[in-house]
Amino acid sequence: MQNFQGVGVSPGRIIGSVRQMPKPVSEPPSGERLAAGLSPEDAVAGLKAAAQSVHDELKGRADTASGDGKAVLEATALMAKDTMLLKSAAKLINAGSSPERAIWEAGASVSEMLHNLGGYMAERATDVLDVRARIVAELRGVPAPGIPSSETPFILVAEDLAPADTATLNPAVVLALVTSGGGPQSHTAIIARSLGLPAVVAAHGVDSIADGSEVYVDGAAGSVTLEPGEEQRAAATAWAETSATLAEFDGNGTTADGHLVPLLANVGGAKDAVAAAGLGAQGVGLFRTEFCFLERDTEPSVDEQAAAYKAVFDAFPGKKVVLRTLDAGADKPLPFLTDATEPNPALGVRGYRTDFTTPGVLERQLEAIARAASESEADVWVMAPMISTAAEAGRFASLCAAAGIKTPGVMVEVPSAALTSATVLREVGFASLGTNDLTQYAMAADRQLGPLAELNTPWQPAVLRLVQLTVEGSAQEGNNKPVGVCGEAAADPALAVVLTGLGVTTLSMTARSLAAVGTVLKTVTLEQAQELARLALSAPSATEARDWVRAKLPVLEELGL
């Protein structure tokens, strides 16, 4: 029995067979020539056969998929038979290139051409690069990149998952996610929580586990056990039985003594909002509006934006919907708004700061929000990301007032905003703590890097202290402004208790976490939550803070959380 320790990011205890994510296809060497004895005619025929095989495999998967995944697979399958791509590659083969190098270069040229065309055609540029990698893999006789295709459920093990990898991730087949890289705030972690999949990240050595090996994954403890024994099998069985008690949330976030802690959802669009409402969310604590802007070369019109926002608002009539204005930059670049040449984009012109360099985009977005709010019954609050000073908060509040928005607020994700929250909150109506970025900036640790996972956790006492300072600042000089948390920290039931004890007024999370957080909150009084908050703050490390608090919450072990 061999154990691999990582960071647990999504609870659950599961046993299953491993399927390793194939390694990315490497670029064929520049100048690689046709193999001796292989004629150009045979090489072209071999290339076409490989392309046909890739098409058939993708089309077969598309036939059994649904929704966005089906559309992605169908579009990629069509690109595998694209005549322009294959003719370009054939010309290079006839000039002496190997089939692998020929399709690689042809793919780069076609992709660039489509990207330059813009609009829908630009969206197909990525499909070309995916197809060329698959054709090269077919020519080499190695597994294709991306999530493995399987008719039987498995545990996916990978270095990390790119956003594109998740388009075809089927939670009915993938039982759990395990990565050797990434951190607790990485894309993989966020996806796992949104899908309700047990997940462990930054588990060094898991890439050595052979395909087909049976493992036990504990997404709360962050452990992966090879060749599980009876103890692990019993735990997995118990999880399957007790997880049924977490299937529903009654729509009332409270502590055992009746202290109200509304539990809200993080959403990216209308589809997410409808699903969150169905799972009992008491509103939306984070509406990520950048999803309306991504994969576009031009700014969407006010009419387009208003329609997208109203579709979310309509899912929560009479309830609070907190909308975050465009959070472009860093890992979410936009060609019409951000500078791709910035040396350190995480510390660059992102979020609210884009209004410094490209004025007008924010004001038009606020106009669209105000229009959508006036046509819906939701209680719409609007906050700006990456606010650092009271002056910025004041200017944003003025822009909101000019647009007719009644409740302006700020994201607290820059430590300066937490340290000066008393003056920042004089300018606006509320604050919401974005614990993902707040942790990244407080600990100077990129949240995507596995080696820094131990630093990049909101259990860090320094981060908890910044939360406490923000809440204390909100109460100074008669402010008494609400302070919520909309970062991934709120999805951790134990940490949700601590945040409640620190005085946070609302918790917003992926909708699938509502039931677990709601269940655990109901087992403690407000006074007990405050005691656990003091305990976490006194810990010398994040690990001890987490362990000390969890030891005082036996319900977590009972529920496998």
PDB file of N, CA and C in Angstrom, residues 105-170:
ATOM      1  N   GLU A 105       3.322  22.239 -39.243  1.00  0.00           N
ATOM      2  CA  GLU A 105       3.496  23.554 -39.854  1.00  0.00           C
ATOM      3  C   GLU A 105       2.213  24.023 -40.537  1.00  0.00           C
ATOM      4  N   ALA A 106       1.532  23.112 -41.197  1.00  0.00           N
ATOM      5  CA  ALA A 106       0.269  23.474 -41.861  1.00  0.00           C
ATOM      6  C   ALA A 106      -0.753  23.930 -40.827  1.00  0.00           C
ATOM      7  N   GLY A 107      -0.818  23.233 -39.705  1.00  0.00           N
ATOM      8  CA  GLY A 107      -1.746  23.607 -38.638  1.00  0.00           C
ATOM      9  C   GLY A 107      -1.464  24.996 -38.109  1.00  0.00           C
ATOM     10  N   ALA A 108      -0.178  25.330 -37.936  1.00  0.00           N
ATOM     11  CA  ALA A 108       0.193  26.657 -37.438  1.00  0.00           C
ATOM     12  C   ALA A 108      -0.248  27.746 -38.420  1.00  0.00           C
ATOM     13  N   SER A 109      -0.051  27.500 -39.709  1.00  0.00           N
ATOM     14  CA  SER A 109      -0.410  28.489 -40.730  1.00  0.00           C
ATOM     15  C   SER A 109      -1.924  28.697 -40.806  1.00  0.00           C
ATOM     16  N   VAL A 110      -2.670  27.589 -40.825  1.00  0.00           N
ATOM     17  CA  VAL A 110      -4.127  27.689 -40.913  1.00  0.00           C
ATOM     18  C   VAL A 110      -4.698  28.347 -39.660  1.00  0.00           C
ATOM     19  N   SER A 111      -4.162  27.974 -38.507  1.00  0.00           N
ATOM     20  CA  SER A 111      -4.632  28.557 -37.251  1.00  0.00           C
ATOM     21  C   SER A 111      -4.419  30.063 -37.230  1.00  0.00           C
ATOM     22  N   GLU A 112      -3.243  30.501 -37.672  1.00  0.00           N
ATOM     23  CA  GLU A 112      -2.953  31.936 -37.697  1.00  0.00           C
ATOM     24  C   GLU A 112      -3.891  32.666 -38.654  1.00  0.00           C
ATOM     25  N   MET A 113      -4.156  32.058 -39.807  1.00  0.00           N
ATOM     26  CA  MET A 113      -5.039  32.675 -40.778  1.00  0.00           C
ATOM     27  C   MET A 113      -6.454  32.839 -40.215  1.00  0.00           C
ATOM     28  N   LEU A 114      -6.965  31.784 -39.559  1.00  0.00           N
ATOM     29  CA  LEU A 114      -8.302  31.840 -38.981  1.00  0.00           C
ATOM     30  C   LEU A 114      -8.367  32.879 -37.857  1.00  0.00           C
ATOM     31  N   HIS A 115      -7.319  32.932 -37.068  1.00  0.00           N
ATOM     32  CA  HIS A 115      -7.291  33.904 -35.969  1.00  0.00           C
ATOM     33  C   HIS A 115      -7.366  35.327 -36.511  1.00  0.00           C
ATOM     34  N   ASN A 116      -6.658  35.574 -37.594  1.00  0.00           N
ATOM     35  CA  ASN A 116      -6.644  36.925 -38.177  1.00  0.00           C
ATOM     36  C   ASN A 116      -7.986  37.304 -38.781  1.00  0.00           C
ATOM     37  N   LEU A 117      -8.775  36.301 -39.175  1.00  0.00           N
ATOM     38  CA  LEU A 117     -10.094  36.585 -39.743  1.00  0.00           C
ATOM     39  C   LEU A 117     -11.066  37.098 -38.682  1.00  0.00           C
ATOM     40  N   GLY A 118     -10.816  36.712 -37.425  1.00  0.00           N
ATOM     41  CA  GLY A 118     -11.648  37.181 -36.323  1.00  0.00           C
ATOM     42  C   GLY A 118     -12.998  36.481 -36.252  1.00  0.00           C
ATOM     43  N   GLY A 119     -13.792  36.885 -35.239  1.00  0.00           N
ATOM     44  CA  GLY A 119     -15.136  36.354 -35.077  1.00  0.00           C
ATOM     45  C   GLY A 119     -15.182  34.844 -34.926  1.00  0.00           C
ATOM     46  N   TYR A 120     -16.198  34.232 -35.573  1.00  0.00           N
ATOM     47  CA  TYR A 120     -16.393  32.784 -35.468  1.00  0.00           C
ATOM     48  C   TYR A 120     -15.175  32.023 -35.965  1.00  0.00           C
ATOM     49  N   MET A 121     -14.566  32.503 -37.053  1.00  0.00           N
ATOM     50  CA  MET A 121     -13.414  31.795 -37.621  1.00  0.00           C
ATOM     51  C   MET A 121     -12.247  31.767 -36.637  1.00  0.00           C
ATOM     52  N   ALA A 122     -12.079  32.845 -35.897  1.00  0.00           N
ATOM     53  CA  ALA A 122     -10.997  32.886 -34.912  1.00  0.00           C
ATOM     54  C   ALA A 122     -11.203  31.831 -33.829  1.00  0.00           C
ATOM     55  N   GLU A 123     -12.462  31.555 -33.506  1.00  0.00           N
ATOM     56  CA  GLU A 123     -12.751  30.541 -32.496  1.00  0.00           C
ATOM     57  C   GLU A 123     -12.324  29.148 -32.956  1.00  0.00           C
ATOM     58  N   ARG A 124     -12.253  28.942 -34.275  1.00  0.00           N
ATOM     59  CA  ARG A 124     -11.864  27.640 -34.818  1.00  0.00           C
ATOM     60  C   ARG A 124     -10.348  27.444 -34.829  1.00  0.00           C
ATOM     61  N   ALA A 125      -9.591  28.519 -34.581  1.00  0.00           N
ATOM     62  CA  ALA A 125      -8.128  28.427 -34.607  1.00  0.00           C
ATOM     63  C   ALA A 125      -7.627  27.418 -33.588  1.00  0.00           C
ATOM     64  N   THR A 126      -8.243  27.389 -32.422  1.00  0.00           N
ATOM     65  CA  THR A 126      -7.830  26.445 -31.387  1.00  0.00           C
ATOM     66  C   THR A 126      -8.134  25.010 -31.798  1.00  0.00           C
ATOM     67  N   ASP A 127      -9.246  24.816 -32.509  1.00  0.00           N
ATOM     68  CA  ASP A 127      -9.594  23.467 -32.981  1.00  0.00           C
ATOM     69  C   ASP A 127      -8.509  22.916 -33.908  1.00  0.00           C
ATOM     70  N   VAL A 128      -7.942  23.796 -34.752  1.00  0.00           N
ATOM     71  CA  VAL A 128      -6.884  23.354 -35.671  1.00  0.00           C
ATOM     72  C   VAL A 128      -5.684  22.832 -34.894  1.00  0.00           C
ATOM     73  N   LEU A 129      -5.279  23.561 -33.859  1.00  0.00           N
ATOM     74  CA  LEU A 129      -4.114  23.147 -33.076  1.00  0.00           C
ATOM     75  C   LEU A 129      -4.384  21.841 -32.324  1.00  0.00           C
ATOM     76  N   ASP A 130      -5.618  21.662 -31.882  1.00  0.00           N
ATOM     77  CA  ASP A 130      -5.988  20.412 -31.221  1.00  0.00           C
ATOM     78  C   ASP A 130      -5.910  19.255 -32.215  1.00  0.00           C
ATOM     79  N   VAL A 131      -6.465  19.482 -33.411  1.00  0.00           N
ATOM     80  CA  VAL A 131      -6.478  18.436 -34.436  1.00  0.00           C
ATOM     81  C   VAL A 131      -5.070  18.053 -34.872  1.00  0.00           C
ATOM     82  N   ARG A 132      -4.212  19.029 -35.081  1.00  0.00           N
ATOM     83  CA  ARG A 132      -2.862  18.691 -35.537  1.00  0.00           C
ATOM     84  C   ARG A 132      -2.134  17.833 -34.508  1.00  0.00           C
ATOM     85  N   ALA A 133      -2.347  18.134 -33.203  1.00  0.00           N
ATOM     86  CA  ALA A 133      -1.714  17.331 -32.153  1.00  0.00           C
ATOM     87  C   ALA A 133      -2.250  15.899 -32.185  1.00  0.00           C
ATOM     88  N   ARG A 134      -3.557  15.773 -32.428  1.00  0.00           N
ATOM     89  CA  ARG A 134      -4.156  14.438 -32.483  1.00  0.00           C
ATOM     90  C   ARG A 134      -3.651  13.648 -33.695  1.00  0.00           C
ATOM     91  N   ILE A 135      -3.492  14.330 -34.827  1.00  0.00           N
ATOM     92  CA  ILE A 135      -2.997  13.646 -36.025  1.00  0.00           C
ATOM     93  C   ILE A 135      -1.542  13.221 -35.834  1.00  0.00           C
ATOM     94  N   VAL A 136      -0.737  14.090 -35.239  1.00  0.00           N
ATOM     95  CA  VAL A 136       0.653  13.718 -34.960  1.00  0.00           C
ATOM     96  C   VAL A 136       0.705  12.511 -34.026  1.00  0.00           C
ATOM     97  N   ALA A 137      -0.139  12.514 -33.010  1.00  0.00           N
ATOM     98  CA  ALA A 137      -0.180  11.375 -32.092  1.00  0.00           C
ATOM     99  C   ALA A 137      -0.564  10.093 -32.830  1.00  0.00           C
ATOM    100  N   GLU A 138      -1.534  10.191 -33.741  1.00  0.00           N
ATOM    101  CA  GLU A 138      -1.970   9.029 -34.523  1.00  0.00           C
ATOM    102  C   GLU A 138      -0.830   8.531 -35.410  1.00  0.00           C
ATOM    103  N   LEU A 139      -0.112   9.443 -36.043  1.00  0.00           N
ATOM    104  CA  LEU A 139       1.020   9.063 -36.891  1.00  0.00           C
ATOM    105  C   LEU A 139       2.130   8.390 -36.094  1.00  0.00           C
ATOM    106  N   ARG A 140       2.300   8.847 -34.856  1.00  0.00           N
ATOM    107  CA  ARG A 140       3.358   8.288 -34.010  1.00  0.00           C
ATOM    108  C   ARG A 140       2.921   7.009 -33.292  1.00  0.00           C
ATOM    109  N   GLY A 141       1.621   6.753 -33.289  1.00  0.00           N
ATOM    110  CA  GLY A 141       1.126   5.581 -32.581  1.00  0.00           C
ATOM    111  C   GLY A 141       1.125   5.739 -31.080  1.00  0.00           C
ATOM    112  N   VAL A 142       0.917   6.999 -30.600  1.00  0.00           N
ATOM    113  CA  VAL A 142       0.873   7.262 -29.160  1.00  0.00           C
ATOM    114  C   VAL A 142      -0.523   7.771 -28.798  1.00  0.00           C
ATOM    115  N   PRO A 143      -0.896   7.749 -27.513  1.00  0.00           N
ATOM    116  CA  PRO A 143      -2.235   8.211 -27.127  1.00  0.00           C
ATOM    117  C   PRO A 143      -2.467   9.663 -27.504  1.00  0.00           C
ATOM    118  N   ALA A 144      -3.696   9.960 -27.893  1.00  0.00           N
ATOM    119  CA  ALA A 144      -4.067  11.325 -28.248  1.00  0.00           C
ATOM    120  C   ALA A 144      -4.106  12.197 -27.002  1.00  0.00           C
ATOM    121  N   PRO A 145      -3.850  13.503 -27.150  1.00  0.00           N
ATOM    122  CA  PRO A 145      -3.921  14.390 -25.991  1.00  0.00           C
ATOM    123  C   PRO A 145      -5.354  14.564 -25.518  1.00  0.00           C
ATOM    124  N   GLY A 146      -5.497  15.055 -24.313  1.00  0.00           N
ATOM    125  CA  GLY A 146      -6.825  15.309 -23.765  1.00  0.00           C
ATOM    126  C   GLY A 146      -7.297  14.192 -22.852  1.00  0.00           C
ATOM    127  N   ILE A 147      -8.491  14.361 -22.322  1.00  0.00           N
ATOM    128  CA  ILE A 147      -9.058  13.394 -21.389  1.00  0.00           C
ATOM    129  C   ILE A 147      -9.323  12.071 -22.116  1.00  0.00           C
ATOM    130  N   PRO A 148      -8.849  10.956 -21.576  1.00  0.00           N
ATOM    131  CA  PRO A 148      -9.025   9.662 -22.253  1.00  0.00           C
ATOM    132  C   PRO A 148     -10.500   9.324 -22.458  1.00  0.00           C
ATOM    133  N   SER A 149     -10.773   8.643 -23.553  1.00  0.00           N
ATOM    134  CA  SER A 149     -12.122   8.157 -23.810  1.00  0.00           C
ATOM    135  C   SER A 149     -12.277   6.785 -23.160  1.00  0.00           C
ATOM    136  N   SER A 150     -13.381   6.580 -22.467  1.00  0.00           N
ATOM    137  CA  SER A 150     -13.588   5.303 -21.778  1.00  0.00           C
ATOM    138  C   SER A 150     -15.072   5.045 -21.596  1.00  0.00           C
ATOM    139  N   GLU A 151     -15.454   3.784 -21.715  1.00  0.00           N
ATOM    140  CA  GLU A 151     -16.851   3.409 -21.490  1.00  0.00           C
ATOM    141  C   GLU A 151     -17.096   3.050 -20.029  1.00  0.00           C
ATOM    142  N   THR A 152     -16.002   2.886 -19.266  1.00  0.00           N
ATOM    143  CA  THR A 152     -16.142   2.551 -17.840  1.00  0.00           C
ATOM    144  C   THR A 152     -15.597   3.687 -16.987  1.00  0.00           C
ATOM    145  N   PRO A 153     -16.174   3.938 -15.818  1.00  0.00           N
ATOM    146  CA  PRO A 153     -15.733   5.036 -14.950  1.00  0.00           C
ATOM    147  C   PRO A 153     -14.277   4.860 -14.506  1.00  0.00           C
ATOM    148  N   PHE A 154     -13.586   5.990 -14.313  1.00  0.00           N
ATOM    149  CA  PHE A 154     -12.189   5.930 -13.902  1.00  0.00           C
ATOM    150  C   PHE A 154     -11.821   7.179 -13.109  1.00  0.00           C
ATOM    151  N   ILE A 155     -10.668   7.113 -12.460  1.00  0.00           N
ATOM    152  CA  ILE A 155     -10.106   8.258 -11.745  1.00  0.00           C
ATOM    153  C   ILE A 155      -9.040   8.878 -12.644  1.00  0.00           C
ATOM    154  N   LEU A 156      -9.214  10.139 -12.989  1.00  0.00           N
ATOM    155  CA  LEU A 156      -8.305  10.806 -13.916  1.00  0.00           C
ATOM    156  C   LEU A 156      -7.089  11.360 -13.176  1.00  0.00           C
ATOM    157  N   VAL A 157      -5.903  10.978 -13.630  1.00  0.00           N
ATOM    158  CA  VAL A 157      -4.655  11.475 -13.063  1.00  0.00           C
ATOM    159  C   VAL A 157      -3.928  12.262 -14.149  1.00  0.00           C
ATOM    160  N   ALA A 158      -3.491  13.469 -13.825  1.00  0.00           N
ATOM    161  CA  ALA A 158      -2.848  14.334 -14.811  1.00  0.00           C
ATOM    162  C   ALA A 158      -1.861  15.258 -14.125  1.00  0.00           C
ATOM    163  N   GLU A 159      -1.025  15.887 -14.938  1.00  0.00           N
ATOM    164  CA  GLU A 159      -0.162  16.931 -14.372  1.00  0.00           C
ATOM    165  C   GLU A 159      -1.028  18.112 -13.947  1.00  0.00           C
ATOM    166  N   ASP A 160      -1.940  18.500 -14.782  1.00  0.00           N
ATOM    167  CA  ASP A 160      -2.952  19.509 -14.491  1.00  0.00           C
ATOM    168  C   ASP A 160      -3.932  19.504 -15.661  1.00  0.00           C
ATOM    169  N   LEU A 161      -5.055  20.170 -15.500  1.00  0.00           N
ATOM    170  CA  LEU A 161      -6.039  20.252 -16.572  1.00  0.00           C
ATOM    171  C   LEU A 161      -6.104  21.675 -17.090  1.00  0.00           C
ATOM    172  N   ALA A 162      -6.032  21.828 -18.394  1.00  0.00           N
ATOM    173  CA  ALA A 162      -6.240  23.136 -19.005  1.00  0.00           C
ATOM    174  C   ALA A 162      -7.742  23.376 -19.109  1.00  0.00           C
ATOM    175  N   PRO A 163      -8.171  24.647 -19.187  1.00  0.00           N
ATOM    176  CA  PRO A 163      -9.610  24.911 -19.332  1.00  0.00           C
ATOM    177  C   PRO A 163     -10.242  24.145 -20.485  1.00  0.00           C
ATOM    178  N   ALA A 164      -9.507  24.009 -21.608  1.00  0.00           N
ATOM    179  CA  ALA A 164     -10.067  23.312 -22.767  1.00  0.00           C
ATOM    180  C   ALA A 164     -10.300  21.836 -22.481  1.00  0.00           C
ATOM    181  N   ASP A 165      -9.493  21.252 -21.592  1.00  0.00           N
ATOM    182  CA  ASP A 165      -9.639  19.832 -21.279  1.00  0.00           C
ATOM    183  C   ASP A 165     -10.987  19.530 -20.648  1.00  0.00           C
ATOM    184  N   THR A 166     -11.536  20.505 -19.954  1.00  0.00           N
ATOM    185  CA  THR A 166     -12.760  20.253 -19.190  1.00  0.00           C
ATOM    186  C   THR A 166     -14.017  20.289 -20.051  1.00  0.00           C
ATOM    187  N   ALA A 167     -13.896  20.725 -21.310  1.00  0.00           N
ATOM    188  CA  ALA A 167     -15.081  20.811 -22.174  1.00  0.00           C
ATOM    189  C   ALA A 167     -15.725  19.453 -22.366  1.00  0.00           C
ATOM    190  N   THR A 168     -14.917  18.399 -22.353  1.00  0.00           N
ATOM    191  CA  THR A 168     -15.458  17.063 -22.582  1.00  0.00           C
ATOM    192  C   THR A 168     -15.385  16.196 -21.333  1.00  0.00           C
ATOM    193  N   LEU A 169     -15.167  16.809 -20.184  1.00  0.00           N
ATOM    194  CA  LEU A 169     -15.093  16.038 -18.936  1.00  0.00           C
ATOM    195  C   LEU A 169     -16.512  15.622 -18.529  1.00  0.00           C
ATOM    196  N   ASN A 170     -16.745  14.337 -18.479  1.00  0.00           N
ATOM    197  CA  ASN A 170     -18.063  13.805 -18.133  1.00  0.00           C
ATOM    198  C   ASN A 170     -18.035  13.277 -16.702  1.00  0.00           C
TER     199      ASN A 170
END
